[in-house]
Amino acid sequence: MELPTVNLKTILLVHWLLTTWGCIAFEGPYPWANFTILALGVWAVAQRDSIDAISLFLGGLAATIFLDIVHISIFYQRTGFSDTERFGAGMAILSLLLKPLSCCFVYHMYRERGGFLGPSQERSDYQTIDSPEAPADPFGGSESRGHAPQGY
């Protein structure tokens, strides 16, 4: 199944807006967890080739799904919320409901950047020191390369 293309900036904007409204009803760890993960998302936007940035953002989104469930279930009050606080709680719940979909889109972006489960390997135009393209005989002189020795 092919996912429609969604921009990472759009995901960040939607979750930032919903988290900001969710902070009307929930204080303390809710904003800290969500805004920290959104900061990782900004890093993933800034470094488009970084597998580490997008993988940390993906892992953070997945972690905040669990944290939001715990936080909302503990601090949601059925009575005593004003209309504004109910609106904030609704936006926090909507953000929670959209996070699995966002994780799917971010995972797709992670795969596009060359990510896979395991250690990340940054792509670079530079040759690494331990490259397998080293010369076969590093101590061979000009004789081994087909050049005649120069006489003095």
Tab-separated table of N, CA and C in Angstrom:
chain	number	residue	atom	x	y	z
A	1	MET	N	0.834	-1.168	0.000
A	1	MET	CA	0.000	0.000	0.000
A	1	MET	C	0.886	1.241	0.000
A	2	GLU	N	0.690	2.104	-0.924
A	2	GLU	CA	1.488	3.324	-1.056
A	2	GLU	C	0.863	4.445	-0.226
A	3	LEU	N	1.670	5.017	0.668
A	3	LEU	CA	1.187	6.129	1.481
A	3	LEU	C	1.245	7.420	0.681
A	4	PRO	N	0.282	8.307	0.887
A	4	PRO	CA	0.386	9.608	0.223
A	4	PRO	C	1.563	10.389	0.801
A	5	THR	N	2.116	11.265	0.010
A	5	THR	CA	3.266	12.030	0.442
A	5	THR	C	2.830	13.133	1.403
A	6	VAL	N	3.448	13.147	2.571
A	6	VAL	CA	3.186	14.171	3.576
A	6	VAL	C	4.523	14.779	3.951
A	7	ASN	N	4.558	16.080	3.996
A	7	ASN	CA	5.767	16.795	4.334
A	7	ASN	C	6.013	16.706	5.841
A	8	LEU	N	7.271	16.561	6.239
A	8	LEU	CA	7.632	16.494	7.652
A	8	LEU	C	7.274	17.802	8.365
A	9	LYS	N	7.377	18.905	7.654
A	9	LYS	CA	7.008	20.191	8.252
A	9	LYS	C	5.520	20.234	8.577
A	10	THR	N	4.700	19.625	7.762
A	10	THR	CA	3.258	19.578	8.017
A	10	THR	C	2.963	18.763	9.268
A	11	ILE	N	3.634	17.637	9.410
A	11	ILE	CA	3.465	16.808	10.603
A	11	ILE	C	3.857	17.596	11.839
A	12	LEU	N	4.981	18.290	11.764
A	12	LEU	CA	5.434	19.088	12.908
A	12	LEU	C	4.450	20.198	13.242
A	13	LEU	N	3.959	20.888	12.233
A	13	LEU	CA	3.027	21.989	12.462
A	13	LEU	C	1.736	21.497	13.118
A	14	VAL	N	1.186	20.398	12.628
A	14	VAL	CA	-0.056	19.860	13.187
A	14	VAL	C	0.145	19.445	14.640
A	15	HIS	N	1.224	18.713	14.917
A	15	HIS	CA	1.450	18.254	16.288
A	15	HIS	C	1.827	19.409	17.215
A	16	TRP	N	2.524	20.410	16.698
A	16	TRP	CA	2.841	21.578	17.524
A	16	TRP	C	1.550	22.299	17.920
A	17	LEU	N	0.669	22.499	16.958
A	17	LEU	CA	-0.587	23.194	17.233
A	17	LEU	C	-1.442	22.412	18.231
A	18	LEU	N	-1.585	21.100	18.007
A	18	LEU	CA	-2.392	20.287	18.912
A	18	LEU	C	-1.755	20.185	20.300
A	19	THR	N	-0.437	20.118	20.374
A	19	THR	CA	0.246	20.070	21.674
A	19	THR	C	0.089	21.391	22.409
A	20	THR	N	0.188	22.503	21.683
A	20	THR	CA	0.001	23.811	22.312
A	20	THR	C	-1.397	23.915	22.904
A	21	TRP	N	-2.405	23.487	22.165
A	21	TRP	CA	-3.769	23.508	22.688
A	21	TRP	C	-3.937	22.479	23.809
A	22	GLY	N	-3.255	21.345	23.726
A	22	GLY	CA	-3.333	20.336	24.787
A	22	GLY	C	-2.745	20.812	26.098
A	23	CYS	N	-1.819	21.760	26.010
A	23	CYS	CA	-1.204	22.312	27.227
A	23	CYS	C	-2.178	23.176	28.025
A	24	ILE	N	-3.320	23.533	27.435
A	24	ILE	CA	-4.354	24.265	28.166
A	24	ILE	C	-4.877	23.389	29.303
A	25	ALA	N	-5.033	22.093	29.052
A	25	ALA	CA	-5.608	21.186	30.038
A	25	ALA	C	-4.561	20.424	30.837
A	26	PHE	N	-3.410	20.148	30.228
A	26	PHE	CA	-2.410	19.305	30.883
A	26	PHE	C	-1.108	20.076	31.048
A	27	GLU	N	-0.570	20.021	32.245
A	27	GLU	CA	0.684	20.717	32.540
A	27	GLU	C	1.745	19.693	32.910
A	28	GLY	N	2.924	20.190	33.176
A	28	GLY	CA	4.001	19.341	33.671
A	28	GLY	C	4.649	18.504	32.596
A	29	PRO	N	4.597	17.174	32.739
A	29	PRO	CA	5.336	16.305	31.816
A	29	PRO	C	4.763	16.250	30.404
A	30	TYR	N	3.477	16.556	30.247
A	30	TYR	CA	2.884	16.509	28.903
A	30	TYR	C	3.581	17.476	27.944
A	31	PRO	N	3.718	18.765	28.289
A	31	PRO	CA	4.415	19.656	27.350
A	31	PRO	C	5.892	19.314	27.200
A	32	TRP	N	6.545	18.901	28.286
A	32	TRP	CA	7.975	18.576	28.194
A	32	TRP	C	8.219	17.438	27.215
A	33	ALA	N	7.457	16.383	27.336
A	33	ALA	CA	7.655	15.224	26.459
A	33	ALA	C	7.366	15.581	25.011
A	34	ASN	N	6.247	16.241	24.765
A	34	ASN	CA	5.843	16.508	23.389
A	34	ASN	C	6.699	17.572	22.717
A	35	PHE	N	7.026	18.653	23.420
A	35	PHE	CA	7.845	19.691	22.784
A	35	PHE	C	9.289	19.229	22.580
A	36	THR	N	9.778	18.337	23.437
A	36	THR	CA	11.120	17.774	23.225
A	36	THR	C	11.155	16.955	21.939
A	37	ILE	N	10.121	16.160	21.713
A	37	ILE	CA	10.059	15.345	20.500
A	37	ILE	C	9.885	16.230	19.274
A	38	LEU	N	9.117	17.302	19.407
A	38	LEU	CA	8.969	18.228	18.283
A	38	LEU	C	10.298	18.908	17.959
A	39	ALA	N	11.128	19.148	18.982
A	39	ALA	CA	12.465	19.702	18.724
A	39	ALA	C	13.311	18.711	17.922
A	40	LEU	N	13.174	17.420	18.208
A	40	LEU	CA	13.862	16.407	17.395
A	40	LEU	C	13.348	16.424	15.961
A	41	GLY	N	12.070	16.704	15.801
A	41	GLY	CA	11.502	16.818	14.461
A	41	GLY	C	12.069	18.005	13.701
A	42	VAL	N	12.288	19.107	14.397
A	42	VAL	CA	12.919	20.276	13.763
A	42	VAL	C	14.329	19.915	13.325
A	43	TRP	N	15.043	19.143	14.146
A	43	TRP	CA	16.381	18.682	13.774
A	43	TRP	C	16.311	17.805	12.520
A	44	ALA	N	15.298	16.944	12.445
A	44	ALA	CA	15.146	16.077	11.264
A	44	ALA	C	14.840	16.894	10.012
A	45	VAL	N	14.147	18.020	10.156
A	45	VAL	CA	13.892	18.892	9.014
A	45	VAL	C	15.173	19.599	8.606
A	46	ALA	N	15.940	20.049	9.594
A	46	ALA	CA	17.154	20.816	9.309
A	46	ALA	C	18.233	19.955	8.645
A	47	GLN	N	18.345	18.712	9.056
A	47	GLN	CA	19.351	17.816	8.478
A	47	GLN	C	18.631	16.730	7.696
A	48	ARG	N	18.381	17.030	6.440
A	48	ARG	CA	17.571	16.146	5.600
A	48	ARG	C	18.225	14.797	5.324
A	49	ASP	N	19.544	14.701	5.393
A	49	ASP	CA	20.219	13.438	5.096
A	49	ASP	C	20.531	12.623	6.340
A	50	SER	N	20.201	13.132	7.513
A	50	SER	CA	20.560	12.459	8.753
A	50	SER	C	19.577	11.350	9.092
A	51	ILE	N	20.085	10.155	9.152
A	51	ILE	CA	19.265	9.021	9.558
A	51	ILE	C	19.037	9.069	11.063
A	52	ASP	N	20.036	9.556	11.800
A	52	ASP	CA	19.904	9.628	13.252
A	52	ASP	C	18.786	10.572	13.668
A	53	ALA	N	18.684	11.716	13.019
A	53	ALA	CA	17.656	12.696	13.385
A	53	ALA	C	16.255	12.132	13.160
A	54	ILE	N	16.031	11.536	12.020
A	54	ILE	CA	14.696	11.018	11.721
A	54	ILE	C	14.380	9.788	12.563
A	55	SER	N	15.385	8.974	12.881
A	55	SER	CA	15.126	7.798	13.713
A	55	SER	C	14.821	8.196	15.152
A	56	LEU	N	15.500	9.218	15.671
A	56	LEU	CA	15.180	9.693	17.021
A	56	LEU	C	13.793	10.319	17.064
A	57	PHE	N	13.428	11.042	16.021
A	57	PHE	CA	12.089	11.620	15.962
A	57	PHE	C	11.035	10.519	15.909
A	58	LEU	N	11.279	9.483	15.116
A	58	LEU	CA	10.349	8.359	15.019
A	58	LEU	C	10.222	7.640	16.363
A	59	GLY	N	11.338	7.358	16.993
A	59	GLY	CA	11.309	6.700	18.305
A	59	GLY	C	10.634	7.561	19.359
A	60	GLY	N	10.863	8.871	19.295
A	60	GLY	CA	10.229	9.775	20.239
A	60	GLY	C	8.728	9.857	20.045
A	61	LEU	N	8.294	9.874	18.788
A	61	LEU	CA	6.849	9.867	18.524
A	61	LEU	C	6.204	8.604	19.085
A	62	ALA	N	6.863	7.482	18.880
A	62	ALA	CA	6.327	6.226	19.403
A	62	ALA	C	6.291	6.241	20.934
A	63	ALA	N	7.316	6.798	21.556
A	63	ALA	CA	7.352	6.866	23.023
A	63	ALA	C	6.269	7.802	23.559
A	64	THR	N	6.031	8.912	22.867
A	64	THR	CA	5.014	9.834	23.366
A	64	THR	C	3.598	9.284	23.196
A	65	ILE	N	3.412	8.309	22.336
A	65	ILE	CA	2.097	7.659	22.284
A	65	ILE	C	1.811	7.023	23.646
A	66	PHE	N	2.771	6.267	24.128
A	66	PHE	CA	2.621	5.630	25.438
A	66	PHE	C	2.529	6.670	26.558
A	67	LEU	N	3.412	7.671	26.526
A	67	LEU	CA	3.411	8.689	27.580
A	67	LEU	C	2.114	9.492	27.597
A	68	ASP	N	1.583	9.809	26.425
A	68	ASP	CA	0.329	10.554	26.366
A	68	ASP	C	-0.831	9.729	26.907
A	69	ILE	N	-0.862	8.444	26.602
A	69	ILE	CA	-1.914	7.579	27.141
A	69	ILE	C	-1.868	7.591	28.667
A	70	VAL	N	-0.686	7.432	29.209
A	70	VAL	CA	-0.533	7.430	30.671
A	70	VAL	C	-0.915	8.781	31.247
A	71	HIS	N	-0.393	9.848	30.650
A	71	HIS	CA	-0.631	11.182	31.198
A	71	HIS	C	-2.108	11.569	31.115
A	72	ILE	N	-2.735	11.346	29.985
A	72	ILE	CA	-4.146	11.708	29.841
A	72	ILE	C	-5.019	10.845	30.750
A	73	SER	N	-4.710	9.563	30.865
A	73	SER	CA	-5.535	8.698	31.714
A	73	SER	C	-5.401	9.056	33.198
A	74	ILE	N	-4.261	9.566	33.610
A	74	ILE	CA	-4.085	9.944	35.016
A	74	ILE	C	-4.696	11.309	35.312
A	75	PHE	N	-4.489	12.284	34.443
A	75	PHE	CA	-4.852	13.658	34.759
A	75	PHE	C	-6.151	14.155	34.127
A	76	TYR	N	-6.817	13.337	33.338
A	76	TYR	CA	-8.092	13.768	32.753
A	76	TYR	C	-9.175	13.698	33.818
A	77	GLN	N	-9.909	14.798	33.966
A	77	GLN	CA	-10.993	14.867	34.946
A	77	GLN	C	-12.323	14.855	34.200
A	78	ARG	N	-13.213	13.996	34.634
A	78	ARG	CA	-14.529	13.967	33.979
A	78	ARG	C	-15.368	15.161	34.394
A	79	THR	N	-15.176	15.629	35.585
A	79	THR	CA	-15.909	16.799	36.060
A	79	THR	C	-14.906	17.849	36.506
A	80	GLY	N	-15.326	19.074	36.469
A	80	GLY	CA	-14.469	20.147	36.951
A	80	GLY	C	-13.679	20.835	35.854
A	81	PHE	N	-13.736	20.331	34.628
A	81	PHE	CA	-13.056	21.003	33.512
A	81	PHE	C	-13.962	22.116	32.988
A	82	SER	N	-13.382	23.259	32.737
A	82	SER	CA	-14.130	24.316	32.052
A	82	SER	C	-14.209	23.957	30.568
A	83	ASP	N	-14.948	24.737	29.825
A	83	ASP	CA	-15.051	24.486	28.381
A	83	ASP	C	-13.697	24.588	27.702
A	84	THR	N	-12.893	25.557	28.129
A	84	THR	CA	-11.560	25.738	27.548
A	84	THR	C	-10.669	24.546	27.853
A	85	GLU	N	-10.745	24.044	29.077
A	85	GLU	CA	-9.926	22.880	29.434
A	85	GLU	C	-10.401	21.616	28.722
A	86	ARG	N	-11.708	21.490	28.514
A	86	ARG	CA	-12.218	20.344	27.743
A	86	ARG	C	-11.734	20.414	26.300
A	87	PHE	N	-11.697	21.646	25.744
A	87	PHE	CA	-11.160	21.821	24.391
A	87	PHE	C	-9.693	21.393	24.350
A	88	GLY	N	-8.907	21.821	25.324
A	88	GLY	CA	-7.488	21.438	25.384
A	88	GLY	C	-7.308	19.939	25.511
A	89	ALA	N	-8.141	19.313	26.356
A	89	ALA	CA	-8.059	17.856	26.506
A	89	ALA	C	-8.438	17.161	25.199
A	90	GLY	N	-9.437	17.700	24.515
A	90	GLY	CA	-9.827	17.121	23.225
A	90	GLY	C	-8.721	17.215	22.197
A	91	MET	N	-8.001	18.332	22.180
A	91	MET	CA	-6.891	18.493	21.236
A	91	MET	C	-5.735	17.558	21.593
A	92	ALA	N	-5.496	17.348	22.887
A	92	ALA	CA	-4.456	16.399	23.297
A	92	ALA	C	-4.834	14.978	22.877
A	93	ILE	N	-6.104	14.644	23.004
A	93	ILE	CA	-6.570	13.319	22.583
A	93	ILE	C	-6.496	13.187	21.059
A	94	LEU	N	-6.842	14.251	20.335
A	94	LEU	CA	-6.732	14.221	18.871
A	94	LEU	C	-5.269	14.057	18.444
A	95	SER	N	-4.369	14.744	19.130
A	95	SER	CA	-2.936	14.583	18.838
A	95	SER	C	-2.507	13.138	19.064
A	96	LEU	N	-2.996	12.553	20.149
A	96	LEU	CA	-2.681	11.154	20.447
A	96	LEU	C	-3.218	10.220	19.371
A	97	LEU	N	-4.409	10.499	18.874
A	97	LEU	CA	-4.994	9.654	17.833
A	97	LEU	C	-4.263	9.785	16.499
A	98	LEU	N	-3.686	10.955	16.228
A	98	LEU	CA	-2.965	11.168	14.966
A	98	LEU	C	-1.522	10.654	15.006
A	99	LYS	N	-0.984	10.422	16.187
A	99	LYS	CA	0.425	10.016	16.282
A	99	LYS	C	0.755	8.688	15.600
A	100	PRO	N	-0.071	7.653	15.690
A	100	PRO	CA	0.276	6.432	14.945
A	100	PRO	C	0.342	6.658	13.434
A	101	LEU	N	-0.558	7.473	12.910
A	101	LEU	CA	-0.512	7.807	11.486
A	101	LEU	C	0.754	8.596	11.159
A	102	SER	N	1.100	9.521	12.030
A	102	SER	CA	2.340	10.290	11.836
A	102	SER	C	3.554	9.376	11.886
A	103	CYS	N	3.518	8.384	12.777
A	103	CYS	CA	4.625	7.419	12.851
A	103	CYS	C	4.769	6.654	11.539
A	104	CYS	N	3.660	6.309	10.912
A	104	CYS	CA	3.732	5.622	9.617
A	104	CYS	C	4.382	6.496	8.564
A	105	PHE	N	3.993	7.775	8.519
A	105	PHE	CA	4.595	8.694	7.548
A	105	PHE	C	6.076	8.921	7.836
A	106	VAL	N	6.428	9.086	9.104
A	106	VAL	CA	7.833	9.324	9.462
A	106	VAL	C	8.664	8.074	9.197
A	107	TYR	N	8.086	6.888	9.428
A	107	TYR	CA	8.804	5.657	9.114
A	107	TYR	C	9.075	5.554	7.615
A	108	HIS	N	8.111	5.966	6.807
A	108	HIS	CA	8.300	5.983	5.354
A	108	HIS	C	9.449	6.930	4.983
A	109	MET	N	9.513	8.083	5.624
A	109	MET	CA	10.616	9.028	5.380
A	109	MET	C	11.947	8.445	5.853
A	110	TYR	N	11.903	7.725	6.959
A	110	TYR	CA	13.104	7.062	7.480
A	110	TYR	C	13.635	6.052	6.470
A	111	ARG	N	12.753	5.281	5.871
A	111	ARG	CA	13.165	4.304	4.855
A	111	ARG	C	13.702	4.994	3.608
A	112	GLU	N	13.106	6.155	3.232
A	112	GLU	CA	13.592	6.899	2.071
A	112	GLU	C	15.001	7.437	2.291
A	113	ARG	N	15.320	7.763	3.529
A	113	ARG	CA	16.655	8.288	3.838
A	113	ARG	C	17.692	7.184	3.945
A	114	GLY	N	17.293	5.966	3.760
A	114	GLY	CA	18.246	4.860	3.782
A	114	GLY	C	18.321	4.164	5.115
A	115	GLY	N	17.360	4.401	5.958
A	115	GLY	CA	17.378	3.790	7.279
A	115	GLY	C	16.940	2.346	7.247
A	116	PHE	N	17.434	1.599	8.166
A	116	PHE	CA	17.043	0.211	8.348
A	116	PHE	C	17.278	-0.111	9.799
A	117	LEU	N	16.691	-1.179	10.279
A	117	LEU	CA	16.879	-1.550	11.671
A	117	LEU	C	18.305	-2.046	11.861
A	118	GLY	N	18.984	-1.444	12.773
A	118	GLY	CA	20.382	-1.751	13.019
A	118	GLY	C	21.163	-0.460	13.119
A	119	PRO	N	22.485	-0.547	13.125
A	119	PRO	CA	23.279	0.676	13.243
A	119	PRO	C	23.112	1.568	12.029
A	120	SER	N	23.035	2.866	12.272
A	120	SER	CA	22.855	3.797	11.157
A	120	SER	C	24.194	4.059	10.488
A	121	GLN	N	24.143	4.230	9.199
A	121	GLN	CA	25.343	4.521	8.431
A	121	GLN	C	25.078	5.787	7.652
A	122	GLU	N	25.803	6.844	8.000
A	122	GLU	CA	25.653	8.107	7.292
A	122	GLU	C	26.319	7.996	5.925
A	123	ARG	N	25.609	8.444	4.902
A	123	ARG	CA	26.184	8.450	3.570
A	123	ARG	C	27.063	9.678	3.425
A	124	SER	N	28.181	9.527	2.769
A	124	SER	CA	29.089	10.648	2.627
A	124	SER	C	29.799	10.551	1.278
A	125	ASP	N	30.220	11.714	0.788
A	125	ASP	CA	30.976	11.738	-0.452
A	125	ASP	C	32.451	11.422	-0.215
A	126	TYR	N	32.857	11.373	1.029
A	126	TYR	CA	34.249	11.132	1.352
A	126	TYR	C	34.505	9.656	1.566
A	127	GLN	N	35.723	9.245	1.233
A	127	GLN	CA	36.119	7.864	1.412
A	127	GLN	C	36.578	7.681	2.851
A	128	THR	N	36.120	6.618	3.499
A	128	THR	CA	36.522	6.378	4.873
A	128	THR	C	37.940	5.832	4.918
A	129	ILE	N	38.540	5.910	6.077
A	129	ILE	CA	39.928	5.462	6.243
A	129	ILE	C	40.032	3.959	6.026
A	130	ASP	N	39.073	3.216	6.528
A	130	ASP	CA	39.119	1.764	6.399
A	130	ASP	C	38.407	1.277	5.146
A	131	SER	N	38.522	2.012	4.074
A	131	SER	CA	37.861	1.674	2.822
A	131	SER	C	38.499	0.439	2.192
A	132	PRO	N	37.697	-0.420	1.577
A	132	PRO	CA	38.260	-1.608	0.928
A	132	PRO	C	38.973	-1.282	-0.386
A	133	GLU	N	38.965	-0.017	-0.796
A	133	GLU	CA	39.596	0.366	-2.049
A	133	GLU	C	41.066	0.733	-1.867
A	134	ALA	N	41.687	0.194	-0.842
A	134	ALA	CA	43.106	0.478	-0.597
A	134	ALA	C	43.945	-0.246	-1.653
A	135	PRO	N	45.141	0.257	-1.957
A	135	PRO	CA	45.983	-0.427	-2.937
A	135	PRO	C	46.351	-1.828	-2.470
A	136	ALA	N	46.517	-2.737	-3.434
A	136	ALA	CA	46.812	-4.130	-3.112
A	136	ALA	C	48.161	-4.268	-2.417
A	137	ASP	N	49.168	-3.534	-2.863
A	137	ASP	CA	50.496	-3.593	-2.255
A	137	ASP	C	50.903	-2.175	-1.875
A	138	PRO	N	50.598	-1.743	-0.647
A	138	PRO	CA	50.889	-0.357	-0.287
A	138	PRO	C	52.381	-0.063	-0.203
A	139	PHE	N	53.225	-1.110	-0.049
A	139	PHE	CA	54.651	-0.884	0.067
A	139	PHE	C	55.400	-1.118	-1.238
A	140	GLY	N	54.640	-1.451	-2.275
A	140	GLY	CA	55.269	-1.693	-3.568
A	140	GLY	C	55.779	-0.390	-4.166
A	141	GLY	N	56.926	-0.425	-4.710
A	141	GLY	CA	57.512	0.766	-5.311
A	141	GLY	C	56.981	0.975	-6.716
A	142	SER	N	57.653	1.826	-7.452
A	142	SER	CA	57.224	2.128	-8.804
A	142	SER	C	57.415	0.922	-9.722
A	143	GLU	N	58.261	-0.031	-9.322
A	143	GLU	CA	58.464	-1.212	-10.146
A	143	GLU	C	57.198	-2.053	-10.203
A	144	SER	N	56.457	-2.100	-9.098
A	144	SER	CA	55.259	-2.938	-9.081
A	144	SER	C	54.108	-2.303	-9.868
A	145	ARG	N	54.206	-1.044	-10.188
A	145	ARG	CA	53.150	-0.365	-10.936
A	145	ARG	C	53.466	-0.309	-12.439
A	146	GLY	N	54.512	-0.923	-12.866
A	146	GLY	CA	54.839	-0.946	-14.280
A	146	GLY	C	55.759	0.200	-14.691
A	147	HIS	N	56.305	0.947	-13.775
A	147	HIS	CA	57.230	2.023	-14.102
A	147	HIS	C	58.646	1.515	-13.972
A	148	ALA	N	59.488	1.974	-14.840
A	148	ALA	CA	60.911	1.615	-14.756
A	148	ALA	C	61.584	2.503	-13.725
A	149	PRO	N	62.527	1.925	-12.960
A	149	PRO	CA	63.237	2.740	-11.975
A	149	PRO	C	64.081	3.806	-12.685
A	150	GLN	N	64.132	4.949	-12.056
A	150	GLN	CA	64.918	6.034	-12.636
A	150	GLN	C	66.371	5.871	-12.229
A	151	GLY	N	67.247	6.064	-13.180
A	151	GLY	CA	68.666	6.001	-12.877
A	151	GLY	C	69.204	7.391	-12.554
A	152	TYR	N	70.188	7.436	-11.718
A	152	TYR	CA	70.769	8.726	-11.336
A	152	TYR	C	72.163	8.850	-11.851
